[in-house]
mmCIF file of C-alpha atoms in Angstrom:
data_model
loop_
_atom_site.group_PDB
_atom_site.id
_atom_site.type_symbol
_atom_site.label_atom_id
_atom_site.label_comp_id
_atom_site.label_asym_id
_atom_site.label_seq_id
_atom_site.Cartn_x
_atom_site.Cartn_y
_atom_site.Cartn_z
ATOM 1 C CA MET A 1 0.000 0.000 0.000
ATOM 2 C CA THR A 2 1.283 3.428 -1.001
ATOM 3 C CA ASP A 3 1.756 5.813 1.910
ATOM 4 C CA PHE A 4 -0.607 8.787 1.969
ATOM 5 C CA ASP A 5 -0.142 12.155 3.608
ATOM 6 C CA LEU A 6 -3.900 12.532 4.022
ATOM 7 C CA LEU A 7 -7.115 10.512 3.866
ATOM 8 C CA THR A 8 -10.361 12.477 3.755
ATOM 9 C CA ILE A 9 -13.804 10.993 4.393
ATOM 10 C CA GLY A 10 -16.985 12.787 3.462
ATOM 11 C CA ASN A 11 -20.262 13.069 1.639
ATOM 12 C CA ALA A 12 -19.550 12.515 -2.070
ATOM 13 C CA ILE A 13 -21.668 15.216 -3.664
ATOM 14 C CA VAL A 14 -21.999 16.822 -7.084
ATOM 15 C CA ASP A 15 -22.415 20.592 -6.676
ATOM 16 C CA ILE A 16 -24.873 22.505 -8.853
ATOM 17 C CA ILE A 17 -23.830 26.153 -8.559
ATOM 18 C CA ALA A 18 -25.898 29.128 -9.741
ATOM 19 C CA GLN A 19 -25.704 32.844 -9.128
ATOM 20 C CA THR A 20 -28.826 34.464 -7.710
ATOM 21 C CA ASP A 21 -30.023 37.272 -5.430
ATOM 22 C CA ASP A 22 -31.432 37.575 -1.913
ATOM 23 C CA ALA A 23 -34.969 37.902 -3.299
ATOM 24 C CA PHE A 24 -34.732 34.393 -4.768
ATOM 25 C CA LEU A 25 -33.511 33.014 -1.440
ATOM 26 C CA ALA A 26 -36.461 34.636 0.344
ATOM 27 C CA ARG A 27 -38.974 33.475 -2.274
ATOM 28 C CA GLU A 28 -37.724 29.878 -2.115
ATOM 29 C CA ALA A 29 -37.241 29.899 1.691
ATOM 30 C CA VAL A 30 -33.525 29.071 1.412
ATOM 31 C CA GLN A 31 -31.494 29.675 4.594
ATOM 32 C CA LYS A 32 -28.760 32.118 3.623
ATOM 33 C CA GLY A 33 -25.182 31.152 4.455
ATOM 34 C CA GLY A 34 -25.842 27.656 5.724
ATOM 35 C CA MET A 35 -26.425 24.090 4.598
ATOM 36 C CA THR A 36 -29.962 22.675 4.753
ATOM 37 C CA LEU A 37 -30.746 19.001 4.175
ATOM 38 C CA ILE A 38 -33.574 18.458 1.682
ATOM 39 C CA ASP A 39 -35.466 15.520 0.187
ATOM 40 C CA ALA A 40 -35.571 14.415 -3.452
ATOM 41 C CA GLU A 41 -38.772 16.359 -4.230
ATOM 42 C CA ARG A 42 -37.335 19.618 -2.872
ATOM 43 C CA ALA A 43 -34.117 18.994 -4.812
ATOM 44 C CA GLU A 44 -36.048 18.659 -8.069
ATOM 45 C CA HIS A 45 -38.032 21.823 -7.332
ATOM 46 C CA LEU A 46 -34.951 23.948 -6.575
ATOM 47 C CA TYR A 47 -33.109 22.600 -9.608
ATOM 48 C CA GLY A 48 -36.016 23.672 -11.817
ATOM 49 C CA ALA A 49 -36.233 27.125 -10.202
ATOM 50 C CA MET A 50 -32.503 27.919 -10.366
ATOM 51 C CA GLY A 51 -30.975 29.885 -13.177
ATOM 52 C CA PRO A 52 -28.119 28.634 -15.396
ATOM 53 C CA ALA A 53 -25.804 26.448 -13.338
ATOM 54 C CA VAL A 54 -22.367 24.891 -13.311
ATOM 55 C CA GLU A 55 -22.159 21.238 -12.249
ATOM 56 C CA THR A 56 -18.939 20.145 -10.566
ATOM 57 C CA SER A 57 -17.868 17.451 -8.135
ATOM 58 C CA GLY A 58 -17.855 18.755 -4.580
ATOM 59 C CA GLY A 59 -18.533 17.713 -1.035
ATOM 60 C CA SER A 60 -16.541 19.276 1.791
ATOM 61 C CA ALA A 61 -13.933 16.535 2.312
ATOM 62 C CA GLY A 62 -13.808 15.894 -1.437
ATOM 63 C CA ASN A 63 -12.886 19.535 -1.961
ATOM 64 C CA THR A 64 -10.186 19.239 0.705
ATOM 65 C CA ALA A 65 -8.782 16.175 -1.064
ATOM 66 C CA ALA A 66 -8.791 18.040 -4.381
ATOM 67 C CA GLY A 67 -7.014 21.028 -2.854
ATOM 68 C CA PHE A 68 -4.480 18.829 -1.088
ATOM 69 C CA ALA A 69 -3.633 17.003 -4.325
ATOM 70 C CA SER A 70 -3.418 20.350 -6.134
ATOM 71 C CA LEU A 71 -0.765 21.337 -3.587
ATOM 72 C CA GLY A 72 1.259 18.247 -4.458
ATOM 73 C CA GLY A 73 0.195 16.056 -1.537
ATOM 74 C CA ARG A 74 -0.543 12.315 -1.637
ATOM 75 C CA CYS A 75 -4.209 11.898 -0.817
ATOM 76 C CA ALA A 76 -6.955 9.266 -0.609
ATOM 77 C CA TYR A 77 -10.710 9.703 -0.249
ATOM 78 C CA PHE A 78 -13.656 7.653 1.031
ATOM 79 C CA GLY A 79 -17.178 8.647 0.018
ATOM 80 C CA LYS A 80 -20.280 6.895 -1.353
ATOM 81 C CA VAL A 81 -21.804 7.564 -4.769
ATOM 82 C CA ALA A 82 -24.354 5.542 -6.743
ATOM 83 C CA ASP A 83 -23.569 3.685 -9.946
ATOM 84 C CA ASP A 84 -25.213 6.393 -12.043
ATOM 85 C CA GLN A 85 -24.250 9.320 -14.279
ATOM 86 C CA LEU A 86 -23.470 11.793 -11.495
ATOM 87 C CA GLY A 87 -21.557 9.078 -9.646
ATOM 88 C CA ALA A 88 -19.417 8.478 -12.732
ATOM 89 C CA VAL A 89 -18.747 12.209 -12.959
ATOM 90 C CA PHE A 90 -17.647 12.318 -9.327
ATOM 91 C CA ARG A 91 -15.354 9.289 -9.661
ATOM 92 C CA HIS A 92 -13.740 10.660 -12.810
ATOM 93 C CA ASP A 93 -13.188 14.135 -11.380
ATOM 94 C CA ILE A 94 -11.503 13.095 -8.140
ATOM 95 C CA ARG A 95 -9.329 10.421 -9.750
ATOM 96 C CA ALA A 96 -8.251 12.828 -12.480
ATOM 97 C CA LEU A 97 -6.784 15.012 -9.738
ATOM 98 C CA GLY A 98 -4.567 12.155 -8.595
ATOM 99 C CA VAL A 99 -6.617 11.263 -5.511
ATOM 100 C CA HIS A 100 -6.854 7.557 -4.625
ATOM 101 C CA TYR A 101 -10.585 6.739 -4.653
ATOM 102 C CA GLU A 102 -11.858 3.163 -4.616
ATOM 103 C CA THR A 103 -15.062 3.251 -2.539
ATOM 104 C CA THR A 104 -17.506 0.735 -4.047
ATOM 105 C CA PRO A 105 -20.452 2.565 -5.671
ATOM 106 C CA LEU A 106 -24.014 1.826 -4.588
ATOM 107 C CA ASP A 107 -25.899 -0.427 -7.007
ATOM 108 C CA GLY A 108 -29.394 1.018 -7.156
ATOM 109 C CA VAL A 109 -31.232 3.749 -5.276
ATOM 110 C CA PRO A 110 -30.870 6.295 -3.788
ATOM 111 C CA PRO A 111 -28.989 8.208 -6.499
ATOM 112 C CA THR A 112 -25.733 10.148 -6.105
ATOM 113 C CA ALA A 113 -26.034 13.151 -3.802
ATOM 114 C CA ARG A 114 -26.284 16.663 -5.148
ATOM 115 C CA CYS A 115 -26.070 20.105 -3.548
ATOM 116 C CA MET A 116 -27.801 23.169 -4.966
ATOM 117 C CA ILE A 117 -25.474 26.082 -4.159
ATOM 118 C CA LEU A 118 -26.902 29.560 -4.614
ATOM 119 C CA VAL A 119 -24.286 32.325 -4.708
ATOM 120 C CA THR A 120 -25.459 35.878 -3.993
ATOM 121 C CA PRO A 121 -23.642 39.040 -5.176
ATOM 122 C CA ASP A 122 -21.830 39.311 -1.810
ATOM 123 C CA GLY A 123 -20.122 35.961 -2.557
ATOM 124 C CA GLU A 124 -22.059 34.146 0.187
ATOM 125 C CA ARG A 125 -23.184 30.618 -0.610
ATOM 126 C CA SER A 126 -26.431 29.031 0.555
ATOM 127 C CA MET A 127 -26.592 25.264 0.202
ATOM 128 C CA SER A 128 -29.506 22.852 -0.088
ATOM 129 C CA THR A 129 -28.272 19.270 -0.012
ATOM 130 C CA TYR A 130 -29.943 16.014 -1.016
ATOM 131 C CA LEU A 131 -27.729 13.343 0.522
ATOM 132 C CA GLY A 132 -28.889 10.454 -1.674
ATOM 133 C CA ALA A 133 -26.314 7.652 -1.770
ATOM 134 C CA CYS A 134 -24.208 9.390 0.911
ATOM 135 C CA VAL A 135 -26.403 7.921 3.631
ATOM 136 C CA GLU A 136 -25.221 4.440 2.663
ATOM 137 C CA LEU A 137 -21.591 5.069 3.685
ATOM 138 C CA GLY A 138 -20.855 2.559 6.435
ATOM 139 C CA PRO A 139 -18.100 0.672 8.264
ATOM 140 C CA GLU A 140 -17.730 -1.743 5.350
ATOM 141 C CA ASP A 141 -16.481 1.174 3.220
ATOM 142 C CA ILE A 142 -13.507 1.805 5.532
ATOM 143 C CA ASP A 143 -10.408 0.284 3.937
ATOM 144 C CA ALA A 144 -8.192 -0.407 6.943
ATOM 145 C CA ALA A 145 -5.012 -0.529 4.865
ATOM 146 C CA VAL A 146 -5.612 2.980 3.495
ATOM 147 C CA VAL A 147 -6.373 4.386 6.957
ATOM 148 C CA ALA A 148 -3.233 2.795 8.384
ATOM 149 C CA ALA A 149 -1.174 4.244 5.523
ATOM 150 C CA ALA A 150 -2.366 7.852 5.985
ATOM 151 C CA LYS A 151 -0.581 10.300 8.301
ATOM 152 C CA VAL A 152 -3.874 12.073 9.030
ATOM 153 C CA THR A 153 -7.458 10.883 8.545
ATOM 154 C CA TYR A 154 -9.766 13.892 8.159
ATOM 155 C CA PHE A 155 -13.561 13.816 8.128
ATOM 156 C CA GLU A 156 -16.341 16.358 7.818
ATOM 157 C CA GLY A 157 -18.836 17.063 10.585
ATOM 158 C CA TYR A 158 -21.622 16.740 8.020
ATOM 159 C CA LEU A 159 -21.072 12.962 8.279
ATOM 160 C CA TRP A 160 -22.849 13.033 11.636
ATOM 161 C CA ASP A 161 -26.138 13.508 9.729
ATOM 162 C CA PRO A 162 -26.208 10.105 7.906
ATOM 163 C CA PRO A 163 -26.600 7.523 10.717
ATOM 164 C CA ARG A 164 -24.228 4.744 9.578
ATOM 165 C CA ALA A 165 -21.412 7.157 8.798
ATOM 166 C CA LYS A 166 -20.804 7.654 12.532
ATOM 167 C CA GLU A 167 -19.900 3.980 12.835
ATOM 168 C CA ALA A 168 -17.578 4.307 9.849
ATOM 169 C CA ILE A 169 -15.767 7.297 11.347
ATOM 170 C CA ARG A 170 -15.305 5.677 14.752
ATOM 171 C CA LYS A 171 -13.897 2.572 13.037
ATOM 172 C CA ALA A 172 -11.492 4.705 11.004
ATOM 173 C CA ALA A 173 -10.359 6.594 14.119
ATOM 174 C CA GLU A 174 -9.618 3.352 15.960
ATOM 175 C CA ILE A 175 -7.540 2.052 13.041
ATOM 176 C CA ALA A 176 -5.688 5.360 12.684
ATOM 177 C CA HIS A 177 -4.756 5.578 16.355
ATOM 178 C CA ALA A 178 -3.780 1.900 16.495
ATOM 179 C CA ASN A 179 -1.250 2.688 13.773
ATOM 180 C CA GLY A 180 0.143 5.830 15.406
ATOM 181 C CA ARG A 181 -1.736 8.169 13.056
ATOM 182 C CA GLU A 182 -3.813 11.276 13.774
ATOM 183 C CA VAL A 183 -7.491 12.087 13.223
ATOM 184 C CA ALA A 184 -8.876 15.492 12.220
ATOM 185 C CA MET A 185 -12.388 16.811 11.762
ATOM 186 C CA THR A 186 -14.040 19.970 10.510
ATOM 187 C CA LEU A 187 -17.134 21.269 12.285
ATOM 188 C CA SER A 188 -18.625 21.962 8.800
ATOM 189 C CA ASP A 189 -21.119 24.740 9.660
ATOM 190 C CA SER A 190 -22.801 26.296 12.675
ATOM 191 C CA PHE A 191 -26.136 24.600 11.925
ATOM 192 C CA CYS A 192 -24.341 21.251 11.960
ATOM 193 C CA VAL A 193 -22.734 22.215 15.279
ATOM 194 C CA HIS A 194 -26.126 23.003 16.806
ATOM 195 C CA ARG A 195 -27.414 19.573 15.731
ATOM 196 C CA TRP A 196 -24.461 17.609 17.116
ATOM 197 C CA ARG A 197 -22.751 19.836 19.684
ATOM 198 C CA ALA A 198 -22.630 17.278 22.521
ATOM 199 C CA GLU A 199 -21.278 14.525 20.290
ATOM 200 C CA PHE A 200 -18.647 16.793 18.706
ATOM 201 C CA LEU A 201 -17.402 17.772 22.166
ATOM 202 C CA GLU A 202 -17.266 14.098 23.144
ATOM 203 C CA LEU A 203 -15.165 13.302 20.063
ATOM 204 C CA MET A 204 -12.673 15.981 21.101
ATOM 205 C CA ARG A 205 -12.592 15.357 24.838
ATOM 206 C CA SER A 206 -12.302 11.581 24.434
ATOM 207 C CA GLY A 207 -9.309 11.930 22.115
ATOM 208 C CA THR A 208 -11.154 10.323 19.187
ATOM 209 C CA VAL A 209 -10.236 13.508 17.296
ATOM 210 C CA ASP A 210 -6.780 15.102 17.555
ATOM 211 C CA ILE A 211 -7.178 18.136 15.265
ATOM 212 C CA VAL A 212 -10.224 20.378 14.850
ATOM 213 C CA PHE A 213 -10.990 22.826 12.037
ATOM 214 C CA ALA A 214 -13.696 25.464 12.427
ATOM 215 C CA ASN A 215 -14.610 28.961 11.423
ATOM 216 C CA GLU A 216 -15.336 31.707 13.934
ATOM 217 C CA ALA A 217 -19.103 31.162 14.006
ATOM 218 C CA GLU A 218 -18.747 27.385 14.391
ATOM 219 C CA ALA A 219 -16.262 27.704 17.244
ATOM 220 C CA MET A 220 -18.530 30.065 19.156
ATOM 221 C CA ALA A 221 -21.571 27.859 18.470
ATOM 222 C CA LEU A 222 -19.699 24.850 19.852
ATOM 223 C CA TYR A 223 -19.266 26.597 23.210
ATOM 224 C CA GLU A 224 -22.513 28.574 23.080
ATOM 225 C CA THR A 225 -20.724 31.886 23.521
ATOM 226 C CA ASP A 226 -20.636 35.224 21.720
ATOM 227 C CA ASP A 227 -17.024 35.781 22.772
ATOM 228 C CA PHE A 228 -14.395 34.517 20.337
ATOM 229 C CA GLU A 229 -11.605 34.481 22.911
ATOM 230 C CA THR A 230 -13.668 32.268 25.217
ATOM 231 C CA ALA A 231 -14.222 29.839 22.346
ATOM 232 C CA ILE A 232 -10.514 29.754 21.483
ATOM 233 C CA ALA A 233 -9.508 29.094 25.089
ATOM 234 C CA SER A 234 -12.060 26.284 25.316
ATOM 235 C CA LEU A 235 -10.819 24.724 22.084
ATOM 236 C CA ALA A 236 -7.262 24.762 23.372
ATOM 237 C CA ALA A 237 -8.361 22.977 26.525
ATOM 238 C CA ASP A 238 -10.558 20.394 24.818
ATOM 239 C CA THR A 239 -8.388 19.437 21.830
ATOM 240 C CA ARG A 240 -5.686 16.810 22.275
ATOM 241 C CA GLY A 241 -3.676 18.132 19.328
ATOM 242 C CA LEU A 242 -4.538 21.525 17.871
ATOM 243 C CA ALA A 243 -7.428 23.639 16.616
ATOM 244 C CA ALA A 244 -7.356 25.801 13.487
ATOM 245 C CA VAL A 245 -10.017 28.516 13.328
ATOM 246 C CA THR A 246 -10.604 30.691 10.263
ATOM 247 C CA ARG A 247 -11.869 34.265 10.571
ATOM 248 C CA SER A 248 -12.523 35.334 6.946
ATOM 249 C CA GLU A 249 -10.729 38.637 6.270
ATOM 250 C CA LYS A 250 -9.147 38.477 9.753
ATOM 251 C CA GLY A 251 -7.103 35.425 8.799
ATOM 252 C CA CYS A 252 -6.883 32.467 11.161
ATOM 253 C CA VAL A 253 -5.849 31.341 14.625
ATOM 254 C CA ILE A 254 -3.990 28.124 15.398
ATOM 255 C CA VAL A 255 -4.117 27.098 19.042
ATOM 256 C CA ASP A 256 -2.900 24.193 21.139
ATOM 257 C CA LYS A 257 -1.964 23.696 24.772
ATOM 258 C CA SER A 258 1.445 25.306 24.193
ATOM 259 C CA GLY A 259 0.210 28.553 22.719
ATOM 260 C CA ARG A 260 -1.403 30.445 19.869
ATOM 261 C CA VAL A 261 -0.436 31.633 16.383
ATOM 262 C CA ASP A 262 -2.386 34.322 14.476
ATOM 263 C CA VAL A 263 -1.888 34.502 10.700
ATOM 264 C CA PRO A 264 -3.436 37.280 8.571
ATOM 265 C CA ALA A 265 -5.515 36.660 5.455
ATOM 266 C CA ILE A 266 -4.108 37.424 2.017
ATOM 267 C CA ASP A 267 -5.462 40.285 -0.083
ATOM 268 C CA VAL A 268 -8.143 39.185 -2.559
ATOM 269 C CA ALA A 269 -9.119 41.600 -5.333
ATOM 270 C CA ALA A 270 -12.758 40.459 -5.325
ATOM 271 C CA VAL A 271 -14.654 37.755 -3.462
ATOM 272 C CA VAL A 272 -16.498 35.842 -6.159
ATOM 273 C CA ASP A 273 -17.722 32.702 -4.373
ATOM 274 C CA THR A 274 -16.958 31.572 -0.821
ATOM 275 C CA THR A 275 -17.868 27.941 -1.580
ATOM 276 C CA GLY A 276 -15.022 25.719 -0.425
ATOM 277 C CA ALA A 277 -13.050 28.385 1.444
ATOM 278 C CA GLY A 278 -12.877 26.373 4.666
ATOM 279 C CA ASP A 279 -12.240 23.154 2.750
ATOM 280 C CA LEU A 280 -9.264 24.664 0.958
ATOM 281 C CA PHE A 281 -7.906 26.226 4.144
ATOM 282 C CA ALA A 282 -7.856 22.742 5.661
ATOM 283 C CA ALA A 283 -6.154 21.398 2.530
ATOM 284 C CA GLY A 284 -3.405 24.004 2.736
ATOM 285 C CA PHE A 285 -2.878 23.684 6.465
ATOM 286 C CA LEU A 286 -2.738 19.902 6.352
ATOM 287 C CA ARG A 287 -0.381 19.964 3.372
ATOM 288 C CA GLY A 288 2.069 21.922 5.499
ATOM 289 C CA TYR A 289 1.376 19.999 8.703
ATOM 290 C CA THR A 290 1.848 16.547 7.170
ATOM 291 C CA GLY A 291 4.956 17.844 5.414
ATOM 292 C CA GLY A 292 6.571 18.760 8.734
ATOM 293 C CA LEU A 293 6.083 22.538 8.592
ATOM 294 C CA ASP A 294 5.361 24.535 11.735
ATOM 295 C CA HIS A 295 1.908 25.889 12.551
ATOM 296 C CA GLU A 296 2.557 29.347 11.141
ATOM 297 C CA ALA A 297 3.838 28.136 7.764
ATOM 298 C CA SER A 298 1.026 25.589 7.553
ATOM 299 C CA ALA A 299 -1.544 28.294 8.299
ATOM 300 C CA ARG A 300 -0.026 30.528 5.620
ATOM 301 C CA LEU A 301 -0.561 27.737 3.090
ATOM 302 C CA GLY A 302 -4.126 27.475 4.315
ATOM 303 C CA VAL A 303 -4.944 31.161 3.864
ATOM 304 C CA ILE A 304 -3.296 31.189 0.425
ATOM 305 C CA ALA A 305 -5.393 28.221 -0.731
ATOM 306 C CA ALA A 306 -8.586 29.723 0.717
ATOM 307 C CA GLY A 307 -7.858 33.155 -0.764
ATOM 308 C CA HIS A 308 -7.285 31.597 -4.165
ATOM 309 C CA ILE A 309 -10.530 29.618 -4.147
ATOM 310 C CA ILE A 310 -12.832 32.518 -3.167
ATOM 311 C CA ALA A 311 -11.610 34.477 -6.200
ATOM 312 C CA GLN A 312 -13.218 31.935 -8.583
ATOM 313 C CA ILE A 313 -16.546 30.158 -9.068
ATOM 314 C CA GLY A 314 -16.542 26.656 -7.630
ATOM 315 C CA PRO A 315 -14.782 24.886 -4.755
ATOM 316 C CA ARG A 316 -11.943 23.143 -6.598
ATOM 317 C CA PRO A 317 -8.779 24.791 -7.953
ATOM 318 C CA GLN A 318 -8.821 25.543 -11.662
ATOM 319 C CA ARG A 319 -5.011 25.503 -11.811
ATOM 320 C CA PRO A 320 -2.475 23.572 -9.697
ATOM 321 C CA LEU A 321 -2.004 25.437 -6.431
ATOM 322 C CA ALA A 322 1.516 24.017 -6.208
ATOM 323 C CA ASP A 323 2.419 26.262 -9.166
ATOM 324 C CA LEU A 324 1.586 29.493 -7.322
ATOM 325 C CA PRO A 325 4.788 31.429 -6.481
ATOM 326 C CA GLU A 326 3.571 32.119 -2.946
ATOM 327 C CA VAL A 327 3.030 28.390 -2.406
ATOM 328 C CA ARG A 328 6.416 27.438 -3.886
ATOM 329 C CA SER A 329 8.082 29.863 -1.464
ATOM 330 C CA ILE A 330 6.725 27.862 1.480
ATOM 331 C CA LEU A 331 6.846 24.245 0.345
#
């Protein structure tokens, strides 16, 4: 088995991205800035109501895998698609990036997941997700050899919504730790945190998770506080390894029990689409971290990757991030 720097596990989703305005969000009762789970009927309705759209493989952990590979890292991915047209698109896209992806597709219904992403003029994205085949991800999809071969296994908090995925993640964490590896998670979004706050805290405090990624709103939601500094101090206390918290134009904070590092954001001429910003930050940070860089250098890679992705439509790099001069100066 080839060694991997990173294994990501997530909901394998095809993104359907359209530009719209706040009036459309209000008319269609779409929650701005968050991710709402929807059923197949609602998915069909929104798809018909949306304007012209771009279809691209997505999913939070899938985007992180794509960004990590774009930065020159060795990456694998676990995620469930159906044996249908969108599933074939997803498999082709992630493998074409050089990511190892061998999860067995689902034969039959439900179909491959899709996420309707509505981008408003302020660059904010509002997501309505039909999980489809994602809910079938289970312990049998965890390839123990791949987990054991990966320096870090990273999963998205969204996986706490499909019931069997929890079992899969706990199995992967046990295998990773038994092989001296680390486990990371992203809190995904503040609505997800509200749904699973107690269980996320248990994952951290029990040592099931070593590394936590969050944005400012998610970190404060986790500790039910309006004070960012309180949230950061709590994360430092509860996380066995480290926590990386993004703050949009304020950059990011990396904290562990030994201290704190603040890294500023990079200048972006125009924010086009914030879809995937947190996913690409995690990709950049973990590329540095698994490569032996310190927290500051790793965070700089994270903010570069995130800054690059919000200047384009879509959550996956349109050119190799490893080719960027600012990336080459760090790696």
